[in-house]
GROMACS .gro file of C-alpha atoms in nm:
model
  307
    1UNK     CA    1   1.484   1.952  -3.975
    2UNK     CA    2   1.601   2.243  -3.698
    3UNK     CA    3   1.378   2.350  -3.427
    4UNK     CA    4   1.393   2.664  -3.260
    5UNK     CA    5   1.579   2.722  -2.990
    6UNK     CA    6   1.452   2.809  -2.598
    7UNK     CA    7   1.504   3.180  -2.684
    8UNK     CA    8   1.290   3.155  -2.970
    9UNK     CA    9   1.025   3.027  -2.816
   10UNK     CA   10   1.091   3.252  -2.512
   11UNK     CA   11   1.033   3.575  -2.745
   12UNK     CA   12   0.701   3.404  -2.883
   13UNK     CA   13   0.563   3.350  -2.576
   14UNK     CA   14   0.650   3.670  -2.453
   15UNK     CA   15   0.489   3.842  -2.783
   16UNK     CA   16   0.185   3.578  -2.790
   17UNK     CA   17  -0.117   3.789  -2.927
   18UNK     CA   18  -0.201   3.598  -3.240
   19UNK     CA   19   0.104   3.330  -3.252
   20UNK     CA   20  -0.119   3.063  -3.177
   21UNK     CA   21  -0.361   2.904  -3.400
   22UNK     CA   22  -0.671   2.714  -3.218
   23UNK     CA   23  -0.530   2.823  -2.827
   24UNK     CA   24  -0.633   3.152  -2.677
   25UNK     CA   25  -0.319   3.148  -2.376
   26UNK     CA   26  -0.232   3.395  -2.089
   27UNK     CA   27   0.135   3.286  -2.037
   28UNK     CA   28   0.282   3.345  -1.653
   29UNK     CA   29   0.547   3.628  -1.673
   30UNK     CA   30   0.842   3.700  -1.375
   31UNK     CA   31   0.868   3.998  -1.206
   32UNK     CA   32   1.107   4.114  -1.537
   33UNK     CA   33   0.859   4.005  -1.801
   34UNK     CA   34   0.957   3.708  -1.897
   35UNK     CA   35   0.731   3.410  -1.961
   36UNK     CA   36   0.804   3.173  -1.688
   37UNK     CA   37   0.972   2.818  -1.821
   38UNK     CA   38   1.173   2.502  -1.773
   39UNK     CA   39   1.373   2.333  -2.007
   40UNK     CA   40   1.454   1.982  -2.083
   41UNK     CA   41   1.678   1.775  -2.351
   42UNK     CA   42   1.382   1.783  -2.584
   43UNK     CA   43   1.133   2.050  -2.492
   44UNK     CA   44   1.071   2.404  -2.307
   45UNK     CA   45   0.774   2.405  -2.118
   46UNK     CA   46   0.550   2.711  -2.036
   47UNK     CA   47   0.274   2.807  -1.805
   48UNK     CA   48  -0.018   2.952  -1.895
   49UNK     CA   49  -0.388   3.026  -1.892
   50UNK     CA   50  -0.595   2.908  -2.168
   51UNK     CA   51  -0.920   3.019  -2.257
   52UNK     CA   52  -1.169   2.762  -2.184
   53UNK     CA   53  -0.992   2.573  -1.906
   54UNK     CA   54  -1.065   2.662  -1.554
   55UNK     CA   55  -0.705   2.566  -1.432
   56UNK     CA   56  -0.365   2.667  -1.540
   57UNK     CA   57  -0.139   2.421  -1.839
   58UNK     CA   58   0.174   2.363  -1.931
   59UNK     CA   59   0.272   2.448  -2.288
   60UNK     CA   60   0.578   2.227  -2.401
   61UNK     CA   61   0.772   2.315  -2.718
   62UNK     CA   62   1.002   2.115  -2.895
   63UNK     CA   63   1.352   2.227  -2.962
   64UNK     CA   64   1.452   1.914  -3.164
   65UNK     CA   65   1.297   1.691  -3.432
   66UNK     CA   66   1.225   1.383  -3.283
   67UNK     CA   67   1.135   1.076  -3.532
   68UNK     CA   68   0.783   1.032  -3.534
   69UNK     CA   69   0.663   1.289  -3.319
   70UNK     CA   70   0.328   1.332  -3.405
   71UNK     CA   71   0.271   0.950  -3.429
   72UNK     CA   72   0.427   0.860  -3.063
   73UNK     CA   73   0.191   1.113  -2.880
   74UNK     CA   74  -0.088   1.020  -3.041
   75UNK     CA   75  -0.021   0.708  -2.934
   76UNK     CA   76   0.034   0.786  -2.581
   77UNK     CA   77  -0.240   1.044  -2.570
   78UNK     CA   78  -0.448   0.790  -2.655
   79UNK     CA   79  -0.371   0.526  -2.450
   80UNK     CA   80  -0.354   0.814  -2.113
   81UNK     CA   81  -0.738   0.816  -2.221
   82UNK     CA   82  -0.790   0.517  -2.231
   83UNK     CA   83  -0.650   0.365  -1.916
   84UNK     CA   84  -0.727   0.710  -1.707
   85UNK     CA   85  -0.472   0.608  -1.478
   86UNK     CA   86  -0.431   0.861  -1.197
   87UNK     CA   87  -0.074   0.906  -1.219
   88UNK     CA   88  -0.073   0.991  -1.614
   89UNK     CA   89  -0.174   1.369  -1.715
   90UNK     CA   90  -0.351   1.434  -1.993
   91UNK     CA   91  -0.171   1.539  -2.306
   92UNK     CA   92  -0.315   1.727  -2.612
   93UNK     CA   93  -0.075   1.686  -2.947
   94UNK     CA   94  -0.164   2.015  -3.182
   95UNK     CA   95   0.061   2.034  -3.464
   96UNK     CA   96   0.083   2.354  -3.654
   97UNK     CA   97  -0.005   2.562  -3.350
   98UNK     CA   98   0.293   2.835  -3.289
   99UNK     CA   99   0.420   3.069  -3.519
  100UNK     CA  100   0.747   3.097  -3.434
  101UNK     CA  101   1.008   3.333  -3.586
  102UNK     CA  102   1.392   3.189  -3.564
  103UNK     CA  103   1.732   3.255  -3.702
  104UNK     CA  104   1.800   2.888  -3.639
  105UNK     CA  105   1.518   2.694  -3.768
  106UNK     CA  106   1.274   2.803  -4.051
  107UNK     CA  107   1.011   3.040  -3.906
  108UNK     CA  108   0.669   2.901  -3.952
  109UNK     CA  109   0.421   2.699  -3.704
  110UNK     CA  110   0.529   2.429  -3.504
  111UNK     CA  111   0.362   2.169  -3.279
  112UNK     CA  112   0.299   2.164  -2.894
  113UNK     CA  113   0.173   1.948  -2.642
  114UNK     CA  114  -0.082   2.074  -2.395
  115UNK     CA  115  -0.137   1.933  -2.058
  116UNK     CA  116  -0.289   2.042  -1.724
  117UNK     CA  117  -0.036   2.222  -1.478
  118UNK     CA  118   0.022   1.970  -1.227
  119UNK     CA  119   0.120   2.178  -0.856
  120UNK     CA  120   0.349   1.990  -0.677
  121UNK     CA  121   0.756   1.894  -0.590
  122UNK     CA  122   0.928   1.675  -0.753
  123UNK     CA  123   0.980   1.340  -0.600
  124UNK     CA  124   1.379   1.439  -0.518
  125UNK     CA  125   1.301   1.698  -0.371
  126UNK     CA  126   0.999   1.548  -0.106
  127UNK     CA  127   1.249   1.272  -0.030
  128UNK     CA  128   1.568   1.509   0.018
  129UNK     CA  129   1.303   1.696   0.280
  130UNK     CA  130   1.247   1.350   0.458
  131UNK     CA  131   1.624   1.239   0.494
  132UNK     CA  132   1.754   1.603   0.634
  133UNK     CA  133   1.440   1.532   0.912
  134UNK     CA  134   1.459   1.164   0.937
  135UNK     CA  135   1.169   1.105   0.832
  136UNK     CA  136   1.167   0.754   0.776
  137UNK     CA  137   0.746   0.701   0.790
  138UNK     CA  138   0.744   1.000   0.497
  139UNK     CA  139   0.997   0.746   0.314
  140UNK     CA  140   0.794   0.426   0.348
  141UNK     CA  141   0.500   0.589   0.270
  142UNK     CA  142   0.711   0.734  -0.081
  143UNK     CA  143   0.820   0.403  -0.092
  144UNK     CA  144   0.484   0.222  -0.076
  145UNK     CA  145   0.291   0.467  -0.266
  146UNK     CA  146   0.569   0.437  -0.550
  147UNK     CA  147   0.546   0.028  -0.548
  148UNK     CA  148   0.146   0.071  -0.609
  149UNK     CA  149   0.234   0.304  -0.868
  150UNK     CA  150   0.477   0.084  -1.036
  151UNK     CA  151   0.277  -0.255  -1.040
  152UNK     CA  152   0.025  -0.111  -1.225
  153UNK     CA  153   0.204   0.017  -1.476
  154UNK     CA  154   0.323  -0.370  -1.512
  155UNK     CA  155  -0.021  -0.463  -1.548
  156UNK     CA  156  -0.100  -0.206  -1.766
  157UNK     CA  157   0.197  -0.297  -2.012
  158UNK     CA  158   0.315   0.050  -2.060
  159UNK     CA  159   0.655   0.193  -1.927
  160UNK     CA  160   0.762   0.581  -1.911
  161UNK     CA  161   1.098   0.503  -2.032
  162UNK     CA  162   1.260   0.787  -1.830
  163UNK     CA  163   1.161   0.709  -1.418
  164UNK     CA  164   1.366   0.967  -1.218
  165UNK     CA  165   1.343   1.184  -0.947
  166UNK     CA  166   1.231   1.500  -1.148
  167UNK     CA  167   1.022   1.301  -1.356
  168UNK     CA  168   0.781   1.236  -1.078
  169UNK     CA  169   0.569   1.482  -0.901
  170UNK     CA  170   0.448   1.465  -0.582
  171UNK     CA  171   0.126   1.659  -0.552
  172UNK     CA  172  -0.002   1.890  -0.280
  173UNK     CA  173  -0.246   1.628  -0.159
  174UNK     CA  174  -0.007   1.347  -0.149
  175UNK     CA  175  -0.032   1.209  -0.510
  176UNK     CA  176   0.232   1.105  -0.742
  177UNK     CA  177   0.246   1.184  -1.109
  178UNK     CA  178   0.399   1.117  -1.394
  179UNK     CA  179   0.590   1.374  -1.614
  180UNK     CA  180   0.768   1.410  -1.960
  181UNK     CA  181   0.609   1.144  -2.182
  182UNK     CA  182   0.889   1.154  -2.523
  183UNK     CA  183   1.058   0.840  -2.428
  184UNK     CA  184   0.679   0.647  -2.313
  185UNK     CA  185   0.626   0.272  -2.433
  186UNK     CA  186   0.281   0.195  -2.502
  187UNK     CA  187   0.174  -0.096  -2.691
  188UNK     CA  188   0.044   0.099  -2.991
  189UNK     CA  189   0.433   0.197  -3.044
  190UNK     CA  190   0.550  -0.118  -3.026
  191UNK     CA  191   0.708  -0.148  -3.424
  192UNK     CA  192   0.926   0.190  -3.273
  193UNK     CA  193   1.273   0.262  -3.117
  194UNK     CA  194   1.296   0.453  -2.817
  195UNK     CA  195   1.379   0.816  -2.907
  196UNK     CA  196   1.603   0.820  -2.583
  197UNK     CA  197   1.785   0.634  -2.291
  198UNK     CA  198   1.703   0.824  -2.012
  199UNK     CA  199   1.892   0.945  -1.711
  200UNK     CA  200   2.208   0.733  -1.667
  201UNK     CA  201   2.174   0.721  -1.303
  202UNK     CA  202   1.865   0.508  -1.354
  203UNK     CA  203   1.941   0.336  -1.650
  204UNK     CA  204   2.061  -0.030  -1.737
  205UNK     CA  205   2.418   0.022  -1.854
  206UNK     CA  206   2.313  -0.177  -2.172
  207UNK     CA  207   2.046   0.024  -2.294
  208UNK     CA  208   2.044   0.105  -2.617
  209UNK     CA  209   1.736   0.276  -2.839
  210UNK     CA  210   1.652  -0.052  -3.007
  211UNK     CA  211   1.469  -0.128  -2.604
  212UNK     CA  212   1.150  -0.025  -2.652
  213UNK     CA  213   0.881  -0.227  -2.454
  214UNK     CA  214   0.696  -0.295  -2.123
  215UNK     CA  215   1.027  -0.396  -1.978
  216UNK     CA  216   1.153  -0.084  -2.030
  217UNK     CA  217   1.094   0.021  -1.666
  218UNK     CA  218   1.215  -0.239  -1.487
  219UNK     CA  219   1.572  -0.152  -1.411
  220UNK     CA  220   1.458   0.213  -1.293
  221UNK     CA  221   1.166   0.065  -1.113
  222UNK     CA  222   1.434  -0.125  -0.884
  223UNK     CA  223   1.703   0.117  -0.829
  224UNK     CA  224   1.436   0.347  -0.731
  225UNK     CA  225   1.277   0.086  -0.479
  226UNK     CA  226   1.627  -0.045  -0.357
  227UNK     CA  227   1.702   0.361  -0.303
  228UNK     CA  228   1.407   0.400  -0.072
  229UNK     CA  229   1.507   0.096   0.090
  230UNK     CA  230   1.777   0.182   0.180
  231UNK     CA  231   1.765   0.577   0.219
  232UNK     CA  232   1.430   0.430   0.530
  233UNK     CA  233   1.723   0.259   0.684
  234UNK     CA  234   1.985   0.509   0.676
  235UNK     CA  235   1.869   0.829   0.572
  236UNK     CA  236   2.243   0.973   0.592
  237UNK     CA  237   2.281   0.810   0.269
  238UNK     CA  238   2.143   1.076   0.042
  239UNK     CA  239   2.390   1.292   0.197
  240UNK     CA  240   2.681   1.109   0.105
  241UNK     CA  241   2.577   1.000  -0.213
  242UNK     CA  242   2.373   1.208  -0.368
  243UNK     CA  243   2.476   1.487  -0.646
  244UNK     CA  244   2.188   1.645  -0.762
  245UNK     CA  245   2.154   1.420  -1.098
  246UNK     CA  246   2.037   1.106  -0.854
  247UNK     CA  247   1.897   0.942  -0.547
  248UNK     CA  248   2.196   0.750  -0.407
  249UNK     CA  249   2.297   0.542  -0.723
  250UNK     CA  250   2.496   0.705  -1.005
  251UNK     CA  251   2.607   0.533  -1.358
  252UNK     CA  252   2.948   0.438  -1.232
  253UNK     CA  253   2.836   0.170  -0.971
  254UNK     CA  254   2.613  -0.012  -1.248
  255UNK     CA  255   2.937  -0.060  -1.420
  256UNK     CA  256   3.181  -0.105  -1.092
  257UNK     CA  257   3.082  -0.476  -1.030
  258UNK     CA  258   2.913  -0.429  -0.730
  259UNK     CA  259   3.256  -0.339  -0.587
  260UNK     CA  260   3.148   0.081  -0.540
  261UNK     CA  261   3.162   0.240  -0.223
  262UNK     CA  262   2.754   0.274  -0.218
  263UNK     CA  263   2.744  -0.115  -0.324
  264UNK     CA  264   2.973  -0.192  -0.097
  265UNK     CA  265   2.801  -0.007   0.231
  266UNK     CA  266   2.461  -0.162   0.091
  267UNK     CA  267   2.578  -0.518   0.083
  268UNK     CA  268   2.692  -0.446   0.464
  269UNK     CA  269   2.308  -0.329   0.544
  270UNK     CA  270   2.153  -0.452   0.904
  271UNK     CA  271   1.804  -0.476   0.671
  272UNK     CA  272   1.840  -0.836   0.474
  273UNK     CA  273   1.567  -0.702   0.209
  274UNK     CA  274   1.801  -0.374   0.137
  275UNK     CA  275   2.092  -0.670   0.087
  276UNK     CA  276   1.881  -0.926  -0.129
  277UNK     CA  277   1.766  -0.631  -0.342
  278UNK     CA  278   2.099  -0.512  -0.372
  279UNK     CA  279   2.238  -0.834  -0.451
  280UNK     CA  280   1.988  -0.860  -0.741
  281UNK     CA  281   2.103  -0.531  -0.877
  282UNK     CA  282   2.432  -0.599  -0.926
  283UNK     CA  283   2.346  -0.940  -1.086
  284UNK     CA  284   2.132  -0.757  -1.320
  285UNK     CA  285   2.338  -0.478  -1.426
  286UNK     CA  286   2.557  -0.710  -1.520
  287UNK     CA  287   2.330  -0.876  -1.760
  288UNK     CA  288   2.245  -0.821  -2.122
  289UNK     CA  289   1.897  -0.843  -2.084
  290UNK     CA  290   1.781  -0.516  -1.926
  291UNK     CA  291   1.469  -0.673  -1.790
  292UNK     CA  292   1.461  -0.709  -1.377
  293UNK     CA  293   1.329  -1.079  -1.320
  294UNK     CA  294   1.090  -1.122  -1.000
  295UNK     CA  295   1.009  -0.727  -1.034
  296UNK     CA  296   0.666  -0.800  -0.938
  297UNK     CA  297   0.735  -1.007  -0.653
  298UNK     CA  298   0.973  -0.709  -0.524
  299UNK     CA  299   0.748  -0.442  -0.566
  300UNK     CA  300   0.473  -0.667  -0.397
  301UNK     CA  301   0.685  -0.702  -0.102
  302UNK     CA  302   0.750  -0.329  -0.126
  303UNK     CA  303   0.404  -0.197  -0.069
  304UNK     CA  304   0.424  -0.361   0.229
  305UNK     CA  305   0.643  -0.144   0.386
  306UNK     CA  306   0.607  -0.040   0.728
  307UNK     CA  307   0.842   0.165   0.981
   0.00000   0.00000   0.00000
């Protein structure tokens, strides 16, 4: 089944009296009228006031036809309530909600996902702040904060299945939160596929869609940690290696044998824990399983950190 495209959604939004079916919204328009929105692989997401709610929300809109949409965030909703995990958002799954008229997709009423607004910057962008100043405390404390964050999602047995820099909000009073649930893992989901692979700059070069469980994390989970690391140590590193889709590490060095330039300057490190890690990288990006052994033990060590 087609979707409707940003655009469509765009002039919805901008013509919202009586599109929606149980919300009452008050989208956020730009200085030319336009609702104000950002736009992923999957989704476009608006900001708005809704009646009833006391603080702004994002309104995400799907602009393909994922398998099993309905089924896989009511499974994570679910479990977000359950766990109330400080680092998860809320999500609301109403199907039928938005009349939408499209030259692309059947017009009718389609489904959204409502969530609060979270105000913040996204991880990338806090830690490209702290390597142009130096900042190597404002790194260990990213670093620590993020290995407190991780672990309990280990305990928890749930995995976000897309960990990234602009996946990950930082929040005005220090917080970090999760964003963009459509690839989550919860154990409710477990007879599913993943719907995607996430960013390749994070990924396990062997993942496929058929890896869907609370493993699904690990390999992101390190090269984010082993980033940190190493971008504490030498904060000139994001300079020279980073493009924008990354941290430091890009899909071509989890398939160059440990032999990249980046591996290669890593493996050279004056920190021994930035060289172990890195040395356990390359031994598991080599490997078919996409699981990270001793993730636990590094993440452990990680929340240690101290400059």
């Amino acid at each position: 089944m087609a979707y409707p495209i940003i655009t469509d959604y765009k002039n919805a939004l901008r013509n919202f009296e009586g599109r929606f079916a149980t919300l009452k919204p008050k989208p956020f328009f730009d200085h030319q009228g336009e609702p104000i929105f950002w736009a992923g692989n999957f989704a476009v997401v608006f900001k708005a006031y809704v009646e009833g709610r006391d603080e702004a929300v994002a309104i995400k809109c799907f602009i393909n036809d994922l398998p099993d949409l309905e089924k896989r965030h009511r499974g994570v909703s679910l479990t977000i309530d359950k766990l109330k995990a400080r680092y998860l958002i809320d999500v609301q799954y109403i199907p039928d909600e938005l009349y939408v008229t499209s030259n692309i997709a059947p017009s009718g009423d389609y489904p959204v996902l409502v969530m609060p607004w979270v105000e913040g910057e996204t991880l990338g962008a806090v830690i490209e702040r702290q390597c142009v100043n130096q900042n190597r405390r404002g790194l260990a404390a990213i670093t620590k904060a993020w290995a407190n964050l991780c672990l309990d999602m280990l305990g928890k047995k749930i995995a976000h299945g897309d960990l990234k820099h602009d996946n990950v909000l930082i929040t005005t009073d220090g917080q970090l939160r999760l964003i963009d649930y459509d690839s989550m893992f919860v154990p409710a989901l477990a007879k599913f596929d993943s719907i995607a692979i996430g960013g390749p700059s994070y990924q396990h070069p062997r993942r496929d869609y058929y890896h869907f469980d609370k493993a699904l994390d690990h390999f992101s989970m390190l090269v984010i940690i082993l980033s940190l690391r190493a971008l504490i140590v030498d904060p000139s590193l994001y300079e020279t290696y980073n493009t924008g889709q990354n941290m430091i590490f890009t899909a071509d060095d989890f398939v160059s044998g440990g032999r990249s330039a980046l591996f290669m300057q890593l493996r050279k490190s004056p920190d021994p824990v930035v060289r172990e890690w890195t040395e356990l990288l390359i031994k598991v990006m080599q490997s078919k399983s996409i699981a990270v052994p001793r993730i636990e033990r590094i993440l452990k060590l990680a929340r240690k950190t101290e400059v």
